[in-house]
CSV table of N, CA and C in Angstrom, one decimal:
chain,number,residue,atom,x,y,z
A,654,ILE,N,-25.5,-17.4,-26.1
A,654,ILE,CA,-25.0,-18.8,-26.1
A,654,ILE,C,-26.1,-19.7,-26.6
A,655,PRO,N,-25.8,-20.5,-27.7
A,655,PRO,CA,-26.8,-21.3,-28.2
A,655,PRO,C,-27.1,-22.5,-27.3
A,656,SER,N,-28.3,-22.9,-27.1
A,656,SER,CA,-28.7,-24.0,-26.3
A,656,SER,C,-30.2,-24.3,-26.6
A,657,VAL,N,-30.5,-25.5,-26.5
A,657,VAL,CA,-31.9,-25.9,-26.8
A,657,VAL,C,-32.9,-25.4,-25.7
A,658,HIS,N,-32.4,-25.4,-24.5
A,658,HIS,CA,-33.3,-24.9,-23.4
A,658,HIS,C,-33.1,-23.5,-22.9
A,659,LYS,N,-32.5,-22.7,-23.7
A,659,LYS,CA,-32.2,-21.3,-23.3
A,659,LYS,C,-33.5,-20.6,-23.1
A,660,PRO,N,-33.7,-19.9,-22.0
A,660,PRO,CA,-34.9,-19.2,-21.8
A,660,PRO,C,-35.1,-18.0,-22.7
A,661,SER,N,-36.3,-17.5,-22.8
A,661,SER,CA,-36.7,-16.4,-23.6
A,661,SER,C,-36.1,-15.1,-22.9
A,662,ALA,N,-36.0,-14.0,-23.7
A,662,ALA,CA,-35.6,-12.8,-23.1
A,662,ALA,C,-36.5,-12.4,-22.0
A,663,ARG,N,-36.0,-11.9,-20.9
A,663,ARG,CA,-36.9,-11.7,-19.7
A,663,ARG,C,-36.4,-10.5,-18.8
A,664,GLY,N,-37.3,-10.1,-18.0
A,664,GLY,CA,-37.1,-9.1,-16.9
A,664,GLY,C,-37.9,-9.5,-15.7
A,665,SER,N,-37.6,-8.9,-14.6
A,665,SER,CA,-38.4,-9.1,-13.4
A,665,SER,C,-38.4,-10.5,-12.9
A,666,HIS,N,-37.4,-11.3,-13.3
A,666,HIS,CA,-37.2,-12.6,-12.8
A,666,HIS,C,-36.4,-12.7,-11.6
A,667,ALA,N,-36.2,-13.9,-11.0
A,667,ALA,CA,-35.4,-14.0,-9.8
A,667,ALA,C,-34.2,-15.0,-10.2
A,668,THR,N,-33.0,-14.7,-9.8
A,668,THR,CA,-31.9,-15.6,-10.1
A,668,THR,C,-31.2,-15.9,-8.7
A,669,SER,N,-30.5,-17.0,-8.8
A,669,SER,CA,-29.7,-17.4,-7.7
A,669,SER,C,-28.4,-18.1,-8.3
A,670,PHE,N,-27.3,-18.1,-7.5
A,670,PHE,CA,-26.1,-18.7,-8.0
A,670,PHE,C,-25.4,-19.5,-7.0
A,671,ARG,N,-25.0,-20.7,-7.3
A,671,ARG,CA,-24.2,-21.5,-6.5
A,671,ARG,C,-23.3,-22.3,-7.4
A,672,TYR,N,-22.0,-22.0,-7.4
A,672,TYR,CA,-21.1,-22.6,-8.3
A,672,TYR,C,-21.3,-24.0,-8.5
A,673,PRO,N,-21.3,-24.5,-9.8
A,673,PRO,CA,-21.2,-23.8,-11.1
A,673,PRO,C,-22.5,-23.4,-11.7
A,674,TRP,N,-23.6,-23.4,-11.0
A,674,TRP,CA,-24.9,-23.3,-11.5
A,674,TRP,C,-25.5,-21.9,-11.3
A,675,LEU,N,-26.2,-21.3,-12.3
A,675,LEU,CA,-27.0,-20.1,-12.2
A,675,LEU,C,-28.4,-20.6,-12.4
A,676,TYR,N,-29.3,-20.2,-11.5
A,676,TYR,CA,-30.7,-20.6,-11.6
A,676,TYR,C,-31.6,-19.3,-11.9
A,677,SER,N,-32.6,-19.5,-12.7
A,677,SER,CA,-33.5,-18.4,-13.1
A,677,SER,C,-34.9,-18.9,-13.1
A,678,LEU,N,-35.8,-18.1,-12.5
A,678,LEU,CA,-37.2,-18.5,-12.3
A,678,LEU,C,-38.1,-17.3,-12.5
A,679,GLY,N,-39.2,-17.4,-13.3
A,679,GLY,CA,-40.2,-16.4,-13.5
A,679,GLY,C,-39.8,-15.3,-14.4
A,680,CYS,N,-40.8,-14.5,-14.9
A,680,CYS,CA,-40.5,-13.4,-15.7
A,680,CYS,C,-41.9,-12.8,-16.1
A,681,GLU,N,-41.9,-11.6,-16.7
A,681,GLU,CA,-43.1,-10.9,-17.0
A,681,GLU,C,-44.1,-11.6,-18.0
A,682,ASP,N,-43.5,-12.6,-18.7
A,682,ASP,CA,-44.5,-13.4,-19.6
A,682,ASP,C,-45.0,-14.6,-18.9
A,683,PHE,N,-44.7,-14.7,-17.5
A,683,PHE,CA,-45.2,-15.8,-16.7
A,683,PHE,C,-44.7,-17.2,-17.1
A,684,CYS,N,-43.5,-17.2,-17.5
A,684,CYS,CA,-42.8,-18.5,-17.9
A,684,CYS,C,-42.9,-19.5,-16.7
A,685,PRO,N,-43.4,-20.7,-16.9
A,685,PRO,CA,-43.6,-21.6,-15.8
A,685,PRO,C,-42.4,-22.6,-15.6
A,686,PHE,N,-41.2,-22.1,-16.0
A,686,PHE,CA,-40.0,-23.0,-15.9
A,686,PHE,C,-38.9,-22.5,-15.0
A,687,LEU,N,-38.2,-23.3,-14.3
A,687,LEU,CA,-37.0,-23.0,-13.7
A,687,LEU,C,-35.9,-23.4,-14.6
A,688,PHE,N,-35.0,-22.4,-15.0
A,688,PHE,CA,-33.9,-22.7,-15.9
A,688,PHE,C,-32.6,-22.7,-15.1
A,689,MET,N,-31.7,-23.6,-15.5
A,689,MET,CA,-30.4,-23.7,-14.9
A,689,MET,C,-29.3,-23.5,-16.0
A,690,TYR,N,-28.3,-22.8,-15.6
A,690,TYR,CA,-27.2,-22.5,-16.6
A,690,TYR,C,-25.9,-22.9,-15.9
A,691,HIS,N,-25.1,-23.8,-16.6
A,691,HIS,CA,-23.8,-24.3,-16.1
A,691,HIS,C,-22.8,-23.3,-16.6
A,692,ILE,N,-22.1,-22.6,-15.8
A,692,ILE,CA,-21.2,-21.5,-16.2
A,692,ILE,C,-19.9,-22.0,-16.9
A,693,GLU,N,-19.6,-23.3,-16.7
A,693,GLU,CA,-18.4,-23.9,-17.3
A,693,GLU,C,-18.7,-24.5,-18.7
A,694,THR,N,-19.8,-25.2,-18.8
A,694,THR,CA,-20.1,-25.9,-20.0
A,694,THR,C,-21.0,-24.9,-20.9
A,695,HIS,N,-21.4,-23.8,-20.4
A,695,HIS,CA,-22.3,-22.9,-21.1
A,695,HIS,C,-23.5,-23.5,-21.7
A,696,ARG,N,-24.2,-24.4,-20.9
A,696,ARG,CA,-25.4,-25.1,-21.3
A,696,ARG,C,-26.5,-24.7,-20.4
A,697,TRP,N,-27.7,-24.6,-21.0
A,697,TRP,CA,-28.9,-24.3,-20.3
A,697,TRP,C,-29.7,-25.6,-20.1
A,698,TYR,N,-30.3,-25.8,-19.0
A,698,TYR,CA,-31.2,-26.9,-18.7
A,698,TYR,C,-32.5,-26.3,-18.2
A,699,GLN,N,-33.6,-27.0,-18.6
A,699,GLN,CA,-35.0,-26.5,-18.2
A,699,GLN,C,-35.6,-27.5,-17.2
A,700,ARG,N,-36.0,-27.0,-16.1
A,700,ARG,CA,-36.7,-27.9,-15.1
A,700,ARG,C,-38.1,-27.4,-15.0
A,701,LEU,N,-39.1,-28.2,-15.1
A,701,LEU,CA,-40.5,-27.9,-15.1
A,701,LEU,C,-40.9,-27.3,-13.7
A,702,GLN,N,-41.7,-26.2,-13.8
A,702,GLN,CA,-42.3,-25.6,-12.6
A,702,GLN,C,-43.8,-25.5,-12.9
A,703,THR,N,-44.5,-26.5,-12.6
A,703,THR,CA,-45.9,-26.6,-13.1
A,703,THR,C,-46.8,-25.5,-12.4
A,704,GLU,N,-47.7,-25.0,-13.2
A,704,GLU,CA,-48.6,-23.9,-12.7
A,704,GLU,C,-49.5,-24.5,-11.6
A,705,SER,N,-49.7,-25.8,-11.5
A,705,SER,CA,-50.6,-26.3,-10.5
A,705,SER,C,-49.9,-26.3,-9.1
A,706,ILE,N,-48.6,-26.1,-9.1
A,706,ILE,CA,-47.9,-26.1,-7.9
A,706,ILE,C,-47.6,-24.7,-7.4
A,707,ILE,N,-46.9,-23.9,-8.2
A,707,ILE,CA,-46.6,-22.5,-7.9
A,707,ILE,C,-47.1,-21.7,-9.1
A,708,THR,N,-48.0,-20.7,-8.7
A,708,THR,CA,-48.5,-19.8,-9.8
A,708,THR,C,-47.4,-19.0,-10.4
A,709,PRO,N,-47.2,-19.0,-11.7
A,709,PRO,CA,-46.2,-18.2,-12.3
A,709,PRO,C,-46.2,-16.8,-11.9
A,710,ARG,N,-45.1,-16.1,-11.8
A,710,ARG,CA,-45.1,-14.8,-11.2
A,710,ARG,C,-43.8,-14.1,-11.7
A,711,TYR,N,-43.8,-12.8,-11.4
A,711,TYR,CA,-42.6,-12.0,-11.6
A,711,TYR,C,-42.5,-11.0,-10.4
A,712,GLY,N,-41.3,-10.3,-10.3
A,712,GLY,CA,-41.1,-9.4,-9.2
A,712,GLY,C,-40.9,-10.1,-7.9
A,713,HIS,N,-40.7,-11.4,-7.9
A,713,HIS,CA,-40.5,-12.2,-6.7
A,713,HIS,C,-39.0,-12.3,-6.3
A,714,SER,N,-38.7,-12.9,-5.2
A,714,SER,CA,-37.3,-13.2,-4.8
A,714,SER,C,-37.1,-14.7,-4.7
A,715,MET,N,-35.9,-15.1,-4.9
A,715,MET,CA,-35.5,-16.5,-4.8
A,715,MET,C,-34.1,-16.5,-4.2
A,716,THR,N,-33.9,-17.3,-3.1
A,716,THR,CA,-32.6,-17.4,-2.5
A,716,THR,C,-32.3,-18.9,-2.3
A,717,GLN,N,-31.1,-19.2,-2.5
A,717,GLN,CA,-30.6,-20.6,-2.4
A,717,GLN,C,-29.9,-20.8,-1.0
A,718,VAL,N,-30.4,-21.9,-0.3
A,718,VAL,CA,-29.8,-22.1,1.0
A,718,VAL,C,-28.9,-23.4,1.0
A,719,SER,N,-28.9,-24.2,0.0
A,719,SER,CA,-28.0,-25.3,-0.1
A,719,SER,C,-27.9,-25.7,-1.6
A,720,ASP,N,-27.2,-26.7,-1.9
A,720,ASP,CA,-27.0,-27.1,-3.4
A,720,ASP,C,-28.4,-27.5,-4.0
A,721,THR,N,-29.3,-27.9,-3.2
A,721,THR,CA,-30.6,-28.5,-3.7
A,721,THR,C,-31.8,-27.8,-3.2
A,722,GLU,N,-31.7,-26.7,-2.4
A,722,GLU,CA,-32.8,-26.1,-1.8
A,722,GLU,C,-32.9,-24.6,-2.0
A,723,PHE,N,-34.0,-24.1,-2.5
A,723,PHE,CA,-34.3,-22.7,-2.8
A,723,PHE,C,-35.5,-22.3,-2.1
A,724,TRP,N,-35.6,-21.0,-1.7
A,724,TRP,CA,-36.8,-20.4,-1.2
A,724,TRP,C,-37.3,-19.3,-2.0
A,725,LEU,N,-38.6,-19.2,-2.3
A,725,LEU,CA,-39.2,-18.2,-3.1
A,725,LEU,C,-40.2,-17.4,-2.3
A,726,PHE,N,-40.2,-16.1,-2.5
A,726,PHE,CA,-41.2,-15.3,-1.7
A,726,PHE,C,-41.8,-14.2,-2.7
A,727,GLY,N,-43.1,-14.0,-2.5
A,727,GLY,CA,-43.8,-12.9,-3.0
A,727,GLY,C,-44.0,-12.8,-4.5
A,728,GLY,N,-44.1,-11.6,-5.1
A,728,GLY,CA,-44.2,-11.4,-6.5
A,728,GLY,C,-45.6,-11.0,-6.9
A,729,LEU,N,-45.7,-10.8,-8.2
A,729,LEU,CA,-47.1,-10.5,-8.8
A,729,LEU,C,-47.5,-11.7,-9.7
A,730,THR,N,-48.7,-12.2,-9.5
A,730,THR,CA,-49.2,-13.3,-10.3
A,730,THR,C,-49.8,-12.9,-11.6
A,731,ARG,N,-50.2,-13.8,-12.4
A,731,ARG,CA,-50.9,-13.5,-13.7
A,731,ARG,C,-52.1,-12.7,-13.5
A,732,ALA,N,-52.8,-12.8,-12.4
A,732,ALA,CA,-54.0,-12.0,-12.1
A,732,ALA,C,-53.6,-10.6,-11.6
A,733,HIS,N,-52.3,-10.3,-11.6
A,733,HIS,CA,-51.8,-9.0,-11.1
A,733,HIS,C,-52.1,-8.8,-9.6
A,734,GLU,N,-52.1,-9.9,-8.9
A,734,GLU,CA,-52.3,-9.9,-7.4
A,734,GLU,C,-50.9,-10.1,-6.8
A,735,GLU,N,-50.7,-9.3,-5.7
A,735,GLU,CA,-49.5,-9.5,-4.9
A,735,GLU,C,-49.5,-10.8,-4.1
A,736,SER,N,-48.4,-11.5,-4.1
A,736,SER,CA,-48.4,-12.8,-3.4
A,736,SER,C,-47.7,-12.6,-2.0
A,737,GLY,N,-48.2,-13.2,-1.0
A,737,GLY,CA,-47.6,-13.3,0.3
A,737,GLY,C,-47.1,-14.7,0.6
A,738,GLU,N,-46.9,-15.5,-0.5
A,738,GLU,CA,-46.5,-16.9,-0.3
A,738,GLU,C,-45.0,-17.1,-0.2
A,739,MET,N,-44.6,-18.0,0.7
A,739,MET,CA,-43.2,-18.5,0.8
A,739,MET,C,-43.2,-19.9,0.4
A,740,TRP,N,-42.4,-20.3,-0.6
A,740,TRP,CA,-42.3,-21.6,-1.1
A,740,TRP,C,-40.9,-22.2,-0.9
A,741,ARG,N,-40.8,-23.5,-0.6
A,741,ARG,CA,-39.5,-24.1,-0.5
A,741,ARG,C,-39.4,-25.1,-1.7
A,742,MET,N,-38.4,-25.0,-2.5
A,742,MET,CA,-38.2,-25.9,-3.7
A,742,MET,C,-37.0,-26.8,-3.4
A,743,ARG,N,-37.1,-28.1,-3.5
A,743,ARG,CA,-36.0,-29.0,-3.4
A,743,ARG,C,-35.8,-29.7,-4.7
A,744,LEU,N,-34.6,-29.5,-5.2
A,744,LEU,CA,-34.3,-30.2,-6.5
A,744,LEU,C,-33.5,-31.5,-6.2
A,745,SER,N,-33.5,-32.3,-7.3
A,745,SER,CA,-32.7,-33.5,-7.2
A,745,SER,C,-31.2,-33.1,-7.2
A,746,PRO,N,-30.3,-33.9,-6.7
A,746,PRO,CA,-28.9,-33.5,-6.7
A,746,PRO,C,-28.4,-33.1,-8.1
A,747,LEU,N,-27.5,-32.2,-8.2
A,747,LEU,CA,-27.1,-31.7,-9.4
A,747,LEU,C,-26.5,-32.7,-10.4
A,748,ASP,N,-25.9,-33.8,-9.9
A,748,ASP,CA,-25.4,-34.8,-10.8
A,748,ASP,C,-26.5,-35.6,-11.4
A,749,GLU,N,-27.7,-35.5,-11.0
A,749,GLU,CA,-28.8,-36.2,-11.7
A,749,GLU,C,-29.6,-35.3,-12.7
A,750,VAL,N,-29.1,-34.1,-12.9
A,750,VAL,CA,-29.8,-33.1,-13.7
A,750,VAL,C,-30.0,-33.7,-15.1
A,751,GLN,N,-29.0,-34.2,-15.7
A,751,GLN,CA,-29.1,-34.7,-17.1
A,751,GLN,C,-30.0,-35.9,-17.2
A,752,GLN,N,-30.0,-36.8,-16.2
A,752,GLN,CA,-30.8,-37.9,-16.2
A,752,GLN,C,-32.3,-37.7,-15.9
A,753,HIS,N,-32.5,-36.8,-14.9
A,753,HIS,CA,-33.9,-36.5,-14.5
A,753,HIS,C,-34.1,-35.0,-14.3
A,754,PRO,N,-34.1,-34.2,-15.4
A,754,PRO,CA,-34.2,-32.7,-15.2
A,754,PRO,C,-35.5,-32.3,-14.6
A,755,GLN,N,-36.6,-33.1,-14.6
A,755,GLN,CA,-37.9,-32.7,-14.1
A,755,GLN,C,-38.1,-33.0,-12.6
A,756,ASN,N,-37.1,-33.6,-12.0
A,756,ASN,CA,-37.3,-34.2,-10.6
A,756,ASN,C,-37.1,-33.1,-9.6
A,757,PHE,N,-38.1,-32.6,-9.0
A,757,PHE,CA,-38.0,-31.6,-7.9
A,757,PHE,C,-39.4,-31.6,-7.1
A,758,GLU,N,-39.3,-31.0,-5.9
A,758,GLU,CA,-40.5,-31.0,-5.0
A,758,GLU,C,-40.7,-29.5,-4.6
A,759,CYS,N,-41.9,-29.1,-4.5
A,759,CYS,CA,-42.2,-27.7,-4.0
A,759,CYS,C,-43.2,-27.8,-2.9
A,760,THR,N,-43.0,-27.0,-1.9
A,760,THR,CA,-43.9,-27.0,-0.7
A,760,THR,C,-44.2,-25.6,-0.3
A,761,LYS,N,-45.5,-25.2,-0.2
A,761,LYS,CA,-45.8,-23.9,0.3
A,761,LYS,C,-45.7,-24.0,1.9
A,762,VAL,N,-44.8,-23.2,2.4
A,762,VAL,CA,-44.5,-23.2,3.8
A,762,VAL,C,-45.1,-22.1,4.6
A,763,TRP,N,-45.6,-21.1,3.9
A,763,TRP,CA,-46.1,-19.9,4.6
A,763,TRP,C,-47.0,-19.1,3.6
A,764,ASP,N,-48.0,-18.5,4.0
A,764,ASP,CA,-48.9,-17.7,3.2
A,764,ASP,C,-49.4,-16.6,4.1
A,765,TYR,N,-49.5,-15.4,3.5
A,765,TYR,CA,-50.0,-14.3,4.3
A,765,TYR,C,-51.5,-14.5,4.8
A,766,GLU,N,-52.2,-15.1,3.9
A,766,GLU,CA,-53.6,-15.4,4.2
A,766,GLU,C,-53.7,-16.4,5.4
A,767,ILE,N,-52.9,-17.4,5.4
A,767,ILE,CA,-52.9,-18.4,6.5
A,767,ILE,C,-52.4,-17.7,7.8
A,768,ALA,N,-51.4,-16.9,7.7
A,768,ALA,CA,-50.8,-16.3,8.9
A,768,ALA,C,-51.5,-15.0,9.3
A,769,SER,N,-52.6,-14.6,8.7
A,769,SER,CA,-53.2,-13.3,9.0
A,769,SER,C,-53.8,-13.2,10.3
A,770,GLY,N,-54.0,-14.3,11.0
A,770,GLY,CA,-54.5,-14.3,12.4
A,770,GLY,C,-53.5,-13.7,13.3
A,771,SER,N,-52.2,-13.6,12.9
A,771,SER,CA,-51.1,-13.0,13.7
A,771,SER,C,-51.3,-11.5,13.7
A,772,SER,N,-50.5,-10.9,14.6
A,772,SER,CA,-50.5,-9.4,14.5
A,772,SER,C,-49.9,-8.9,13.2
A,773,ALA,N,-50.4,-7.9,12.6
A,773,ALA,CA,-49.9,-7.4,11.3
A,773,ALA,C,-48.5,-7.0,11.4
A,774,SER,N,-48.0,-6.6,12.6
A,774,SER,CA,-46.6,-6.2,12.8
A,774,SER,C,-45.7,-7.4,12.8
A,775,GLU,N,-46.2,-8.6,12.9
A,775,GLU,CA,-45.4,-9.8,13.0
A,775,GLU,C,-45.1,-10.5,11.6
A,776,ILE,N,-45.8,-10.1,10.6
A,776,ILE,CA,-45.7,-10.8,9.3
A,776,ILE,C,-45.6,-9.8,8.2
A,777,PRO,N,-44.8,-10.1,7.1
A,777,PRO,CA,-44.7,-9.2,6.0
A,777,PRO,C,-46.0,-9.3,5.1
A,778,ILE,N,-46.4,-8.1,4.6
A,778,ILE,CA,-47.6,-8.1,3.7
A,778,ILE,C,-47.1,-8.6,2.4
A,779,PRO,N,-48.1,-9.1,1.5
A,779,PRO,CA,-47.7,-9.5,0.2
A,779,PRO,C,-47.0,-8.3,-0.5
A,780,MET,N,-45.9,-8.7,-1.2
A,780,MET,CA,-45.1,-7.7,-1.9
A,780,MET,C,-44.4,-8.2,-3.1
A,781,TYR,N,-43.8,-7.2,-3.8
A,781,TYR,CA,-43.1,-7.6,-5.0
A,781,TYR,C,-41.9,-6.6,-5.2
A,782,TYR,N,-41.0,-6.9,-6.1
A,782,TYR,CA,-39.8,-6.1,-6.3
A,782,TYR,C,-39.0,-5.8,-5.0
A,783,HIS,N,-39.0,-6.8,-4.2
A,783,HIS,CA,-38.1,-6.8,-3.0
A,783,HIS,C,-36.9,-7.7,-3.2
A,784,THR,N,-36.0,-7.8,-2.2
A,784,THR,CA,-34.9,-8.8,-2.4
A,784,THR,C,-35.0,-9.7,-1.2
A,785,ALA,N,-34.3,-10.9,-1.3
A,785,ALA,CA,-34.2,-11.8,-0.3
A,785,ALA,C,-32.8,-12.4,-0.2
A,786,HIS,N,-32.3,-12.6,1.0
A,786,HIS,CA,-30.9,-13.0,1.1
A,786,HIS,C,-30.8,-14.0,2.2
A,787,TYR,N,-30.1,-15.1,2.0
A,787,TYR,CA,-29.9,-16.1,3.0
A,787,TYR,C,-28.6,-15.8,3.8
A,788,CYS,N,-28.7,-15.9,5.2
A,788,CYS,CA,-27.6,-15.8,6.1
A,788,CYS,C,-27.4,-17.1,6.7
A,789,PRO,N,-26.4,-17.9,6.3
A,789,PRO,CA,-26.2,-19.2,6.8
A,789,PRO,C,-25.8,-19.2,8.3
A,790,SER,N,-25.0,-18.2,8.8
A,790,SER,CA,-24.6,-18.2,10.2
A,790,SER,C,-25.8,-18.0,11.1
A,791,ARG,N,-26.8,-17.4,10.6
A,791,ARG,CA,-28.0,-17.2,11.5
A,791,ARG,C,-29.2,-18.1,11.2
A,792,GLY,N,-29.0,-18.9,10.0
A,792,GLY,CA,-30.1,-19.8,9.6
A,792,GLY,C,-31.4,-19.0,9.3
A,793,LYS,N,-31.2,-17.8,8.7
A,793,LYS,CA,-32.4,-17.0,8.4
A,793,LYS,C,-32.4,-16.5,6.9
A,794,ILE,N,-33.6,-16.3,6.4
A,794,ILE,CA,-33.7,-15.6,5.1
A,794,ILE,C,-34.2,-14.2,5.5
A,795,PHE,N,-33.5,-13.2,5.0
A,795,PHE,CA,-34.0,-11.8,5.2
A,795,PHE,C,-34.7,-11.3,3.9
A,796,ILE,N,-35.9,-10.7,4.1
A,796,ILE,CA,-36.7,-10.1,3.0
A,796,ILE,C,-36.6,-8.6,3.2
A,797,VAL,N,-36.1,-7.9,2.2
A,797,VAL,CA,-35.7,-6.5,2.3
A,797,VAL,C,-36.6,-5.6,1.4
A,798,CYS,N,-37.2,-4.6,2.0
A,798,CYS,CA,-38.0,-3.6,1.3
A,798,CYS,C,-39.0,-4.1,0.3
A,799,GLY,N,-39.2,-3.5,-0.8
A,799,GLY,CA,-40.2,-3.9,-1.8
A,799,GLY,C,-41.2,-2.9,-2.1
A,800,TYR,N,-42.3,-3.4,-2.7
A,800,TYR,CA,-43.4,-2.5,-3.2
A,800,TYR,C,-44.7,-3.3,-2.9
A,801,SER,N,-45.7,-2.6,-2.6
A,801,SER,CA,-47.0,-3.2,-2.4
A,801,SER,C,-48.2,-2.2,-2.5
A,802,ASN,N,-49.3,-2.7,-2.9
A,802,ASN,CA,-50.6,-1.9,-2.8
A,802,ASN,C,-51.6,-2.8,-2.2
A,803,TYR,N,-51.2,-3.7,-1.4
A,803,TYR,CA,-52.1,-4.7,-0.7
A,803,TYR,C,-53.2,-4.1,0.0
A,804,PHE,N,-53.0,-3.0,0.7
A,804,PHE,CA,-54.0,-2.4,1.6
A,804,PHE,C,-54.7,-1.2,0.9
A,805,ASP,N,-54.2,-0.8,-0.3
A,805,ASP,CA,-54.7,0.4,-1.0
A,805,ASP,C,-54.6,0.1,-2.5
A,806,ASP,N,-55.7,-0.3,-3.1
A,806,ASP,CA,-55.7,-0.6,-4.5
A,806,ASP,C,-55.3,0.6,-5.4
A,807,PHE,N,-55.4,1.8,-4.9
A,807,PHE,CA,-55.2,3.0,-5.7
A,807,PHE,C,-53.9,3.6,-5.5
A,808,ARG,N,-53.1,3.1,-4.6
A,808,ARG,CA,-51.8,3.7,-4.3
A,808,ARG,C,-50.7,2.6,-4.0
A,809,ASP,N,-49.7,2.7,-4.8
A,809,ASP,CA,-48.6,1.7,-4.5
A,809,ASP,C,-47.7,2.3,-3.4
A,810,LEU,N,-47.2,1.4,-2.6
A,810,LEU,CA,-46.4,1.9,-1.5
A,810,LEU,C,-45.0,1.2,-1.6
A,811,TYR,N,-44.0,2.1,-1.4
A,811,TYR,CA,-42.6,1.5,-1.3
A,811,TYR,C,-42.5,1.1,0.2
A,812,LEU,N,-41.9,0.0,0.4
A,812,LEU,CA,-41.7,-0.6,1.8
A,812,LEU,C,-40.3,-0.3,2.2
A,813,ASN,N,-40.1,-0.1,3.5
A,813,ASN,CA,-38.7,0.1,4.0
A,813,ASN,C,-38.4,-0.7,5.2
A,814,ASP,N,-39.0,-1.9,5.2
A,814,ASP,CA,-38.8,-2.8,6.3
A,814,ASP,C,-38.0,-4.0,5.9
A,815,ILE,N,-37.5,-4.7,7.0
A,815,ILE,CA,-36.7,-6.0,6.8
A,815,ILE,C,-37.4,-7.0,7.7
A,816,TRP,N,-37.6,-8.2,7.1
A,816,TRP,CA,-38.2,-9.3,7.7
A,816,TRP,C,-37.2,-10.5,7.8
A,817,ALA,N,-37.2,-11.2,8.9
A,817,ALA,CA,-36.3,-12.4,9.0
A,817,ALA,C,-37.2,-13.6,9.1
A,818,PHE,N,-36.9,-14.6,8.3
A,818,PHE,CA,-37.7,-15.9,8.3
A,818,PHE,C,-36.7,-17.0,8.8
A,819,ASP,N,-37.0,-17.6,9.9
A,819,ASP,CA,-36.2,-18.7,10.5
A,819,ASP,C,-36.4,-20.0,9.7
A,820,LEU,N,-35.3,-20.6,9.3
A,820,LEU,CA,-35.3,-21.9,8.7
A,820,LEU,C,-35.3,-23.0,9.7
């Protein structure tokens, strides 16, 4: 579909959908933009995701909890380090997209390094290639399985755990 702001070909990105918008963030070439696609008009919009706020990454998860709020977790950074960060992104209302496509706010709400004083069994380790899902009836984001070599640089580990993050 032709569009000025169409993203490059990509893999290992995260997507989220809330009618009529499809959102895409990150990829293996560390693209620093959040892209939005309107499924009825077939138009792409680009919203800036500055590297000074969130380090570009791939293999992360992103889940949408409202029309304007997304949560991002984990992934691999440009330095090929696993991330244990949880970010909340708040976008301007969708009707303002055409007037102010760059208007959004990002807040780091959790980081493995910050929380490492807790018991290791209480917090997820930095990971990538996992999934995240929002459960509105419980007010939780569930982070499911994944991959990590956080504790062993020579051996990648498949994870088989499920974590719940209260909103």
